[in-house]
PDB file of C-alpha atoms in Angstrom:
ATOM      1  CA  UNK A 128      55.156 -16.495-102.362  1.00  0.00           C
ATOM      2  CA  UNK A 129      53.232 -16.852 -99.115  1.00  0.00           C
ATOM      3  CA  UNK A 130      51.011 -19.614 -97.767  1.00  0.00           C
ATOM      4  CA  UNK A 131      47.455 -18.374 -97.080  1.00  0.00           C
ATOM      5  CA  UNK A 132      45.259 -20.577 -94.903  1.00  0.00           C
ATOM      6  CA  UNK A 133      41.471 -20.763 -95.028  1.00  0.00           C
ATOM      7  CA  UNK A 134      39.492 -22.694 -92.438  1.00  0.00           C
ATOM      8  CA  UNK A 135      36.093 -24.091 -93.381  1.00  0.00           C
ATOM      9  CA  UNK A 136      33.817 -24.811 -90.398  1.00  0.00           C
ATOM     10  CA  UNK A 137      30.734 -26.931 -91.100  1.00  0.00           C
ATOM     11  CA  UNK A 138      27.703 -27.275 -88.835  1.00  0.00           C
ATOM     12  CA  UNK A 139      27.251 -31.031 -89.366  1.00  0.00           C
ATOM     13  CA  UNK A 140      24.165 -31.251 -87.158  1.00  0.00           C
ATOM     14  CA  UNK A 141      22.408 -28.705 -89.377  1.00  0.00           C
ATOM     15  CA  UNK A 142      23.498 -30.574 -92.510  1.00  0.00           C
ATOM     16  CA  UNK A 143      22.215 -33.834 -91.016  1.00  0.00           C
ATOM     17  CA  UNK A 144      18.879 -32.112 -90.400  1.00  0.00           C
ATOM     18  CA  UNK A 145      18.601 -30.972 -94.036  1.00  0.00           C
ATOM     19  CA  UNK A 146      20.060 -27.433 -93.939  1.00  0.00           C
ATOM     20  CA  UNK A 147      21.432 -25.915 -97.132  1.00  0.00           C
ATOM     21  CA  UNK A 148      25.220 -25.573 -97.307  1.00  0.00           C
ATOM     22  CA  UNK A 149      25.082 -21.769 -97.317  1.00  0.00           C
ATOM     23  CA  UNK A 150      23.444 -21.798 -93.884  1.00  0.00           C
ATOM     24  CA  UNK A 151      25.853 -24.353 -92.391  1.00  0.00           C
ATOM     25  CA  UNK A 152      29.261 -23.309 -93.749  1.00  0.00           C
ATOM     26  CA  UNK A 153      31.485 -20.571 -92.318  1.00  0.00           C
ATOM     27  CA  UNK A 154      34.898 -19.783 -93.791  1.00  0.00           C
ATOM     28  CA  UNK A 155      37.684 -17.877 -92.025  1.00  0.00           C
ATOM     29  CA  UNK A 156      41.054 -16.477 -93.104  1.00  0.00           C
ATOM     30  CA  UNK A 157      43.578 -13.926 -91.929  1.00  0.00           C
ATOM     31  CA  UNK A 158      41.836 -10.522 -91.842  1.00  0.00           C
ATOM     32  CA  UNK A 159      44.603  -9.099 -94.083  1.00  0.00           C
ATOM     33  CA  UNK A 160      43.368 -11.111 -97.088  1.00  0.00           C
ATOM     34  CA  UNK A 161      39.579 -11.019 -96.509  1.00  0.00           C
ATOM     35  CA  UNK A 162      37.490  -8.817 -98.835  1.00  0.00           C
ATOM     36  CA  UNK A 163      33.980  -7.366 -98.624  1.00  0.00           C
ATOM     37  CA  UNK A 164      33.308  -8.123 -94.943  1.00  0.00           C
ATOM     38  CA  UNK A 165      32.964 -11.777 -95.916  1.00  0.00           C
ATOM     39  CA  UNK A 166      34.814 -13.203 -92.876  1.00  0.00           C
ATOM     40  CA  UNK A 167      32.785 -16.080 -91.443  1.00  0.00           C
ATOM     41  CA  UNK A 168      30.501 -16.400 -94.466  1.00  0.00           C
ATOM     42  CA  UNK A 169      30.046 -19.339 -96.810  1.00  0.00           C
ATOM     43  CA  UNK A 170      31.199 -17.098 -99.676  1.00  0.00           C
ATOM     44  CA  UNK A 171      34.462 -15.933 -98.133  1.00  0.00           C
ATOM     45  CA  UNK A 172      36.183 -13.669-100.631  1.00  0.00           C
ATOM     46  CA  UNK A 173      39.948 -13.374-100.304  1.00  0.00           C
ATOM     47  CA  UNK A 174      42.672 -11.442-102.098  1.00  0.00           C
ATOM     48  CA  UNK A 175      46.046 -13.139-102.507  1.00  0.00           C
ATOM     49  CA  UNK A 176      49.203 -12.311-104.411  1.00  0.00           C
ATOM     50  CA  UNK A 177      50.272 -13.977-107.621  1.00  0.00           C
ATOM     51  CA  UNK A 178      52.113 -17.246-106.803  1.00  0.00           C
ATOM     52  CA  UNK A 179      50.691 -17.476-103.245  1.00  0.00           C
ATOM     53  CA  UNK A 180      49.669 -20.954-102.117  1.00  0.00           C
ATOM     54  CA  UNK A 181      46.172 -21.197-100.654  1.00  0.00           C
ATOM     55  CA  UNK A 182      45.372 -24.042 -98.237  1.00  0.00           C
ATOM     56  CA  UNK A 183      41.816 -24.944 -97.235  1.00  0.00           C
ATOM     57  CA  UNK A 184      41.139 -27.166 -94.192  1.00  0.00           C
ATOM     58  CA  UNK A 185      37.640 -28.322 -93.231  1.00  0.00           C
ATOM     59  CA  UNK A 186      36.455 -28.929 -89.656  1.00  0.00           C
ATOM     60  CA  UNK A 187      33.152 -29.946 -88.073  1.00  0.00           C
ATOM     61  CA  UNK A 188      31.644 -27.238 -85.843  1.00  0.00           C
ATOM     62  CA  UNK A 189      30.898 -29.875 -83.218  1.00  0.00           C
ATOM     63  CA  UNK A 190      32.968 -33.052 -83.227  1.00  0.00           C
ATOM     64  CA  UNK A 191      30.483 -35.198 -81.333  1.00  0.00           C
ATOM     65  CA  UNK A 192      26.758 -34.438 -81.112  1.00  0.00           C
ATOM     66  CA  UNK A 193      25.348 -34.329 -77.602  1.00  0.00           C
ATOM     67  CA  UNK A 194      24.040 -37.710 -76.490  1.00  0.00           C
ATOM     68  CA  UNK A 195      25.820 -39.608 -79.277  1.00  0.00           C
ATOM     69  CA  UNK A 196      28.884 -41.810 -79.309  1.00  0.00           C
ATOM     70  CA  UNK A 197      29.515 -41.129 -83.014  1.00  0.00           C
ATOM     71  CA  UNK A 198      31.784 -38.376 -84.256  1.00  0.00           C
ATOM     72  CA  UNK A 199      31.245 -36.002 -87.151  1.00  0.00           C
ATOM     73  CA  UNK A 200      33.965 -35.693 -89.760  1.00  0.00           C
ATOM     74  CA  UNK A 201      34.211 -33.602 -92.917  1.00  0.00           C
ATOM     75  CA  UNK A 202      36.581 -33.732 -95.854  1.00  0.00           C
ATOM     76  CA  UNK A 203      36.883 -31.762 -99.082  1.00  0.00           C
ATOM     77  CA  UNK A 204      36.385 -34.385-101.778  1.00  0.00           C
ATOM     78  CA  UNK A 205      36.312 -32.374-105.043  1.00  0.00           C
ATOM     79  CA  UNK A 206      36.660 -28.883-106.493  1.00  0.00           C
ATOM     80  CA  UNK A 207      35.754 -27.032-109.680  1.00  0.00           C
ATOM     81  CA  UNK A 208      37.113 -23.750-111.110  1.00  0.00           C
ATOM     82  CA  UNK A 209      34.529 -21.567-112.831  1.00  0.00           C
ATOM     83  CA  UNK A 210      36.663 -19.602-115.311  1.00  0.00           C
ATOM     84  CA  UNK A 211      38.141 -21.140-118.455  1.00  0.00           C
ATOM     85  CA  UNK A 212      41.512 -19.473-117.816  1.00  0.00           C
ATOM     86  CA  UNK A 213      41.664 -20.662-114.230  1.00  0.00           C
ATOM     87  CA  UNK A 214      43.657 -18.662-111.731  1.00  0.00           C
ATOM     88  CA  UNK A 215      43.980 -21.523-109.254  1.00  0.00           C
ATOM     89  CA  UNK A 216      46.490 -24.083-110.490  1.00  0.00           C
ATOM     90  CA  UNK A 217      47.999 -27.334-109.282  1.00  0.00           C
ATOM     91  CA  UNK A 218      45.163 -28.428-107.000  1.00  0.00           C
ATOM     92  CA  UNK A 219      46.479 -31.065-104.580  1.00  0.00           C
ATOM     93  CA  UNK A 220      45.151 -32.917-101.530  1.00  0.00           C
ATOM     94  CA  UNK A 221      47.354 -33.609 -98.503  1.00  0.00           C
ATOM     95  CA  UNK A 222      47.071 -35.733 -95.364  1.00  0.00           C
ATOM     96  CA  UNK A 223      48.240 -32.765 -93.323  1.00  0.00           C
ATOM     97  CA  UNK A 224      50.526 -34.691 -90.968  1.00  0.00           C
ATOM     98  CA  UNK A 225      51.235 -32.289 -88.103  1.00  0.00           C
ATOM     99  CA  UNK A 226      52.093 -32.207 -84.429  1.00  0.00           C
ATOM    100  CA  UNK A 227      49.183 -31.339 -82.139  1.00  0.00           C
ATOM    101  CA  UNK A 228      48.961 -30.911 -78.383  1.00  0.00           C
ATOM    102  CA  UNK A 229      46.700 -33.140 -76.292  1.00  0.00           C
ATOM    103  CA  UNK A 230      46.273 -33.661 -72.557  1.00  0.00           C
ATOM    104  CA  UNK A 231      48.724 -36.191 -71.171  1.00  0.00           C
ATOM    105  CA  UNK A 232      45.879 -38.286 -69.719  1.00  0.00           C
ATOM    106  CA  UNK A 233      42.081 -38.268 -69.710  1.00  0.00           C
ATOM    107  CA  UNK A 234      40.178 -37.039 -66.683  1.00  0.00           C
ATOM    108  CA  UNK A 235      42.935 -34.849 -65.262  1.00  0.00           C
ATOM    109  CA  UNK A 236      41.559 -32.648 -62.487  1.00  0.00           C
ATOM    110  CA  UNK A 237      42.038 -28.953 -63.164  1.00  0.00           C
ATOM    111  CA  UNK A 238      42.904 -26.914 -60.101  1.00  0.00           C
ATOM    112  CA  UNK A 239      43.298 -23.205 -59.656  1.00  0.00           C
ATOM    113  CA  UNK A 240      46.638 -21.936 -61.030  1.00  0.00           C
ATOM    114  CA  UNK A 241      47.980 -25.452 -61.726  1.00  0.00           C
ATOM    115  CA  UNK A 242      48.842 -26.278 -65.330  1.00  0.00           C
ATOM    116  CA  UNK A 243      47.448 -29.492 -66.779  1.00  0.00           C
ATOM    117  CA  UNK A 244      50.232 -31.648 -68.315  1.00  0.00           C
ATOM    118  CA  UNK A 245      50.169 -31.860 -72.115  1.00  0.00           C
ATOM    119  CA  UNK A 246      52.090 -33.804 -74.754  1.00  0.00           C
ATOM    120  CA  UNK A 247      52.634 -33.555 -78.498  1.00  0.00           C
ATOM    121  CA  UNK A 248      51.272 -36.284 -80.755  1.00  0.00           C
ATOM    122  CA  UNK A 249      51.004 -36.745 -84.490  1.00  0.00           C
ATOM    123  CA  UNK A 250      47.642 -35.706 -85.858  1.00  0.00           C
ATOM    124  CA  UNK A 251      46.249 -35.556 -89.354  1.00  0.00           C
ATOM    125  CA  UNK A 252      44.575 -32.354 -90.485  1.00  0.00           C
ATOM    126  CA  UNK A 253      43.791 -32.916 -94.187  1.00  0.00           C
ATOM    127  CA  UNK A 254      43.843 -29.931 -96.499  1.00  0.00           C
ATOM    128  CA  UNK A 255      43.704 -29.119-100.184  1.00  0.00           C
ATOM    129  CA  UNK A 256      45.811 -26.437-101.778  1.00  0.00           C
ATOM    130  CA  UNK A 257      46.181 -24.538-105.032  1.00  0.00           C
ATOM    131  CA  UNK A 258      48.629 -21.953-106.293  1.00  0.00           C
ATOM    132  CA  UNK A 259      47.272 -18.562-107.378  1.00  0.00           C
ATOM    133  CA  UNK A 260      48.601 -17.777-110.851  1.00  0.00           C
ATOM    134  CA  UNK A 261      47.741 -14.893-113.104  1.00  0.00           C
ATOM    135  CA  UNK A 262      48.220 -15.709-116.791  1.00  0.00           C
ATOM    136  CA  UNK A 263      51.173 -14.230-118.725  1.00  0.00           C
ATOM    137  CA  UNK A 264      53.303 -11.522-117.099  1.00  0.00           C
ATOM    138  CA  UNK A 265      50.816  -9.112-115.605  1.00  0.00           C
ATOM    139  CA  UNK A 266      51.563  -5.495-114.790  1.00  0.00           C
ATOM    140  CA  UNK A 267      51.698  -4.507-111.099  1.00  0.00           C
ATOM    141  CA  UNK A 268      48.195  -3.969-109.717  1.00  0.00           C
ATOM    142  CA  UNK A 269      46.543  -6.315-112.222  1.00  0.00           C
ATOM    143  CA  UNK A 270      43.911  -8.511-110.578  1.00  0.00           C
ATOM    144  CA  UNK A 271      41.347 -11.134-111.558  1.00  0.00           C
ATOM    145  CA  UNK A 272      38.619 -12.832-109.567  1.00  0.00           C
ATOM    146  CA  UNK A 273      37.583 -16.440-109.805  1.00  0.00           C
ATOM    147  CA  UNK A 274      34.794 -18.469-108.273  1.00  0.00           C
ATOM    148  CA  UNK A 275      35.458 -22.061-107.337  1.00  0.00           C
ATOM    149  CA  UNK A 276      33.274 -24.828-105.929  1.00  0.00           C
ATOM    150  CA  UNK A 277      34.091 -27.231-103.129  1.00  0.00           C
ATOM    151  CA  UNK A 278      32.291 -30.501-102.539  1.00  0.00           C
ATOM    152  CA  UNK A 279      32.570 -31.684 -98.950  1.00  0.00           C
ATOM    153  CA  UNK A 280      31.545 -35.070 -97.612  1.00  0.00           C
ATOM    154  CA  UNK A 281      29.937 -34.961 -94.170  1.00  0.00           C
ATOM    155  CA  UNK A 282      30.168 -38.148 -92.102  1.00  0.00           C
ATOM    156  CA  UNK A 283      28.623 -39.259 -88.841  1.00  0.00           C
ATOM    157  CA  UNK A 284      30.601 -42.202 -87.564  1.00  0.00           C
ATOM    158  CA  UNK A 285      31.370 -44.257 -90.676  1.00  0.00           C
ATOM    159  CA  UNK A 286      28.186 -43.219 -92.512  1.00  0.00           C
ATOM    160  CA  UNK A 287      28.189 -40.543 -95.215  1.00  0.00           C
ATOM    161  CA  UNK A 288      25.188 -38.410 -94.278  1.00  0.00           C
ATOM    162  CA  UNK A 289      25.437 -35.885 -97.108  1.00  0.00           C
ATOM    163  CA  UNK A 290      27.703 -34.223 -99.644  1.00  0.00           C
ATOM    164  CA  UNK A 291      27.433 -30.446 -99.881  1.00  0.00           C
ATOM    165  CA  UNK A 292      28.874 -27.743-102.154  1.00  0.00           C
ATOM    166  CA  UNK A 293      29.114 -23.948-102.423  1.00  0.00           C
ATOM    167  CA  UNK A 294      30.937 -21.286-104.475  1.00  0.00           C
ATOM    168  CA  UNK A 295      33.366 -18.836-102.763  1.00  0.00           C
ATOM    169  CA  UNK A 296      35.784 -16.440-104.525  1.00  0.00           C
ATOM    170  CA  UNK A 297      39.496 -15.729-104.804  1.00  0.00           C
ATOM    171  CA  UNK A 298      40.950 -12.486-106.194  1.00  0.00           C
ATOM    172  CA  UNK A 299      44.536 -12.797-107.392  1.00  0.00           C
ATOM    173  CA  UNK A 300      46.618  -9.630-107.682  1.00  0.00           C
ATOM    174  CA  UNK A 301      50.073  -8.927-109.097  1.00  0.00           C
ATOM    175  CA  UNK A 302      52.008  -6.986-106.404  1.00  0.00           C
TER     176      UNK A 302
END
Protein backbone atom coordinates (compact mmCIF):
# COMPACT_ATOMS: atom_id res chain seq x y z
CA UNK A 1 0.00 0.00 0.00
CA UNK A 2 1.27 3.44 -0.96
CA UNK A 3 -0.18 6.91 -0.49
CA UNK A 4 -0.75 8.69 -3.83
CA UNK A 5 -1.31 12.44 -3.70
CA UNK A 6 -3.28 14.49 -6.21
CA UNK A 7 -3.31 18.28 -6.11
CA UNK A 8 -6.30 20.14 -7.52
CA UNK A 9 -5.57 23.76 -8.48
CA UNK A 10 -8.59 25.98 -9.14
CA UNK A 11 -8.56 29.33 -10.92
CA UNK A 12 -11.03 31.05 -8.57
CA UNK A 13 -11.00 34.33 -10.48
CA UNK A 14 -12.17 32.51 -13.61
CA UNK A 15 -14.86 30.68 -11.63
CA UNK A 16 -16.01 33.99 -10.13
CA UNK A 17 -16.28 35.37 -13.67
CA UNK A 18 -18.49 32.46 -14.81
CA UNK A 19 -15.96 30.02 -16.33
CA UNK A 20 -16.87 26.34 -16.58
CA UNK A 21 -15.03 24.02 -14.19
CA UNK A 22 -13.21 22.23 -17.01
CA UNK A 23 -11.50 25.48 -18.00
CA UNK A 24 -10.56 26.46 -14.43
CA UNK A 25 -9.41 23.18 -12.86
CA UNK A 26 -5.95 21.63 -13.21
CA UNK A 27 -5.01 18.40 -11.45
CA UNK A 28 -1.46 17.18 -10.81
CA UNK A 29 0.05 13.94 -9.50
CA UNK A 30 3.37 12.14 -9.52
CA UNK A 31 4.31 11.48 -13.17
CA UNK A 32 4.71 7.75 -12.34
CA UNK A 33 0.94 7.34 -11.88
CA UNK A 34 -0.39 9.73 -14.56
CA UNK A 35 -1.97 8.18 -17.68
CA UNK A 36 -2.75 9.51 -21.16
CA UNK A 37 -0.78 12.77 -20.95
CA UNK A 38 -3.47 14.07 -18.61
CA UNK A 39 -1.10 15.86 -16.18
CA UNK A 40 -2.46 19.34 -15.49
CA UNK A 41 -5.89 18.65 -16.96
CA UNK A 42 -9.28 18.72 -15.27
CA UNK A 43 -9.69 15.03 -16.17
CA UNK A 44 -6.45 13.77 -14.67
CA UNK A 45 -6.31 10.02 -15.19
CA UNK A 46 -4.15 8.08 -12.76
CA UNK A 47 -3.20 4.43 -12.31
CA UNK A 48 -2.74 3.17 -8.76
CA UNK A 49 -2.22 -0.25 -7.22
CA UNK A 50 -4.87 -2.21 -5.41
CA UNK A 51 -5.04 -1.05 -1.75
CA UNK A 52 -3.24 2.28 -2.44
CA UNK A 53 -4.65 5.30 -0.63
CA UNK A 54 -5.36 8.30 -2.84
CA UNK A 55 -5.40 11.79 -1.27
CA UNK A 56 -6.81 14.83 -3.06
CA UNK A 57 -6.03 18.37 -1.83
CA UNK A 58 -7.57 21.48 -3.41
CA UNK A 59 -5.84 24.87 -3.66
CA UNK A 60 -6.76 28.23 -5.18
CA UNK A 61 -4.50 29.25 -8.09
CA UNK A 62 -4.27 32.74 -6.62
CA UNK A 63 -4.88 33.17 -2.90
CA UNK A 64 -5.75 36.86 -3.03
CA UNK A 65 -6.97 38.64 -6.16
CA UNK A 66 -5.04 41.76 -7.09
CA UNK A 67 -6.54 44.88 -5.54
CA UNK A 68 -8.67 42.93 -3.05
CA UNK A 69 -8.34 42.34 0.67
CA UNK A 70 -10.39 39.12 0.48
CA UNK A 71 -8.84 35.70 0.04
CA UNK A 72 -10.02 32.84 -2.14
CA UNK A 73 -10.47 29.44 -0.56
CA UNK A 74 -11.60 26.12 -2.01
CA UNK A 75 -12.67 22.89 -0.37
CA UNK A 76 -13.89 19.54 -1.69
CA UNK A 77 -17.39 19.24 -0.26
CA UNK A 78 -18.79 16.06 -1.87
CA UNK A 79 -17.94 13.17 -4.19
CA UNK A 80 -19.76 10.56 -6.26
CA UNK A 81 -18.51 7.25 -7.72
CA UNK A 82 -19.89 6.39 -11.15
CA UNK A 83 -19.70 2.58 -11.16
CA UNK A 84 -22.05 0.37 -9.14
CA UNK A 85 -19.16 -1.82 -7.96
CA UNK A 86 -17.08 1.15 -6.87
CA UNK A 87 -13.33 0.81 -6.82
CA UNK A 88 -12.80 3.74 -4.45
CA UNK A 89 -13.79 2.79 -0.92
CA UNK A 90 -13.82 4.39 2.51
CA UNK A 91 -14.05 8.02 1.40
CA UNK A 92 -12.99 10.26 4.29
CA UNK A 93 -12.33 13.98 4.81
CA UNK A 94 -9.43 15.21 6.95
CA UNK A 95 -8.35 18.55 8.40
CA UNK A 96 -4.83 17.88 7.16
CA UNK A 97 -3.00 19.20 10.22
CA UNK A 98 0.61 19.62 9.11
CA UNK A 99 3.72 21.64 9.78
CA UNK A 100 4.44 24.35 7.22
CA UNK A 101 7.28 26.84 6.90
CA UNK A 102 6.61 30.59 7.00
CA UNK A 103 8.86 33.64 7.21
CA UNK A 104 9.76 34.50 10.78
CA UNK A 105 8.42 38.06 10.35
CA UNK A 106 6.64 40.10 7.69
CA UNK A 107 8.55 42.60 5.60
CA UNK A 108 11.98 41.02 6.01
CA UNK A 109 14.44 42.60 3.58
CA UNK A 110 16.02 40.07 1.24
CA UNK A 111 19.67 40.71 0.50
CA UNK A 112 22.03 38.99 -1.86
CA UNK A 113 23.25 35.63 -0.49
CA UNK A 114 21.63 36.15 2.93
CA UNK A 115 19.01 33.61 3.99
CA UNK A 116 15.69 34.94 5.26
CA UNK A 117 14.82 33.44 8.69
CA UNK A 118 11.92 30.96 8.66
CA UNK A 119 9.95 29.07 11.29
CA UNK A 120 7.61 26.08 11.35
CA UNK A 121 3.97 26.60 12.27
CA UNK A 122 0.90 24.40 12.27
CA UNK A 123 -1.17 24.76 9.13
CA UNK A 124 -4.29 23.04 7.92
CA UNK A 125 -4.30 21.60 4.42
CA UNK A 126 -7.64 19.75 4.14
CA UNK A 127 -7.81 16.68 1.95
CA UNK A 128 -10.14 13.82 1.13
CA UNK A 129 -8.96 10.29 0.62
CA UNK A 130 -10.20 6.92 -0.60
CA UNK A 131 -8.67 3.48 -0.79
CA UNK A 132 -8.40 1.81 -4.21
CA UNK A 133 -9.90 -1.68 -3.97
CA UNK A 134 -10.51 -4.17 -6.72
CA UNK A 135 -13.36 -6.56 -5.94
CA UNK A 136 -12.63 -10.20 -5.01
CA UNK A 137 -9.09 -11.55 -5.41
CA UNK A 138 -7.98 -10.37 -8.81
CA UNK A 139 -5.23 -11.97 -10.85
CA UNK A 140 -1.99 -9.99 -11.32
CA UNK A 141 -2.38 -7.42 -14.10
CA UNK A 142 -6.15 -7.11 -13.66
CA UNK A 143 -7.30 -3.49 -13.87
CA UNK A 144 -10.53 -1.50 -13.81
CA UNK A 145 -11.23 2.16 -14.42
CA UNK A 146 -13.69 4.32 -12.57
CA UNK A 147 -14.91 7.86 -13.01
CA UNK A 148 -15.71 9.90 -9.94
CA UNK A 149 -17.11 13.40 -9.43
CA UNK A 150 -15.89 16.05 -7.03
CA UNK A 151 -17.94 19.03 -5.93
CA UNK A 152 -15.80 21.92 -4.75
CA UNK A 153 -17.00 25.04 -2.99
CA UNK A 154 -15.21 28.22 -4.06
CA UNK A 155 -15.19 31.07 -1.54
CA UNK A 156 -14.11 34.69 -1.70
CA UNK A 157 -13.71 35.94 1.83
CA UNK A 158 -16.63 34.39 3.72
CA UNK A 159 -18.96 34.33 0.69
CA UNK A 160 -19.58 31.17 -1.32
CA UNK A 161 -19.26 32.38 -4.91
CA UNK A 162 -19.93 29.07 -6.65
CA UNK A 163 -19.87 25.30 -6.35
CA UNK A 164 -18.29 23.44 -9.25
CA UNK A 165 -17.90 19.78 -10.27
CA UNK A 166 -16.09 17.62 -12.83
CA UNK A 167 -15.39 13.92 -13.54
CA UNK A 168 -11.77 12.60 -13.53
CA UNK A 169 -10.71 8.91 -13.63
CA UNK A 170 -8.80 6.38 -11.56
CA UNK A 171 -7.50 3.06 -12.92
CA UNK A 172 -6.83 0.46 -10.24
CA UNK A 173 -4.48 -2.41 -11.07
CA UNK A 174 -3.52 -5.59 -9.21
CA UNK A 175 0.32 -5.73 -9.15
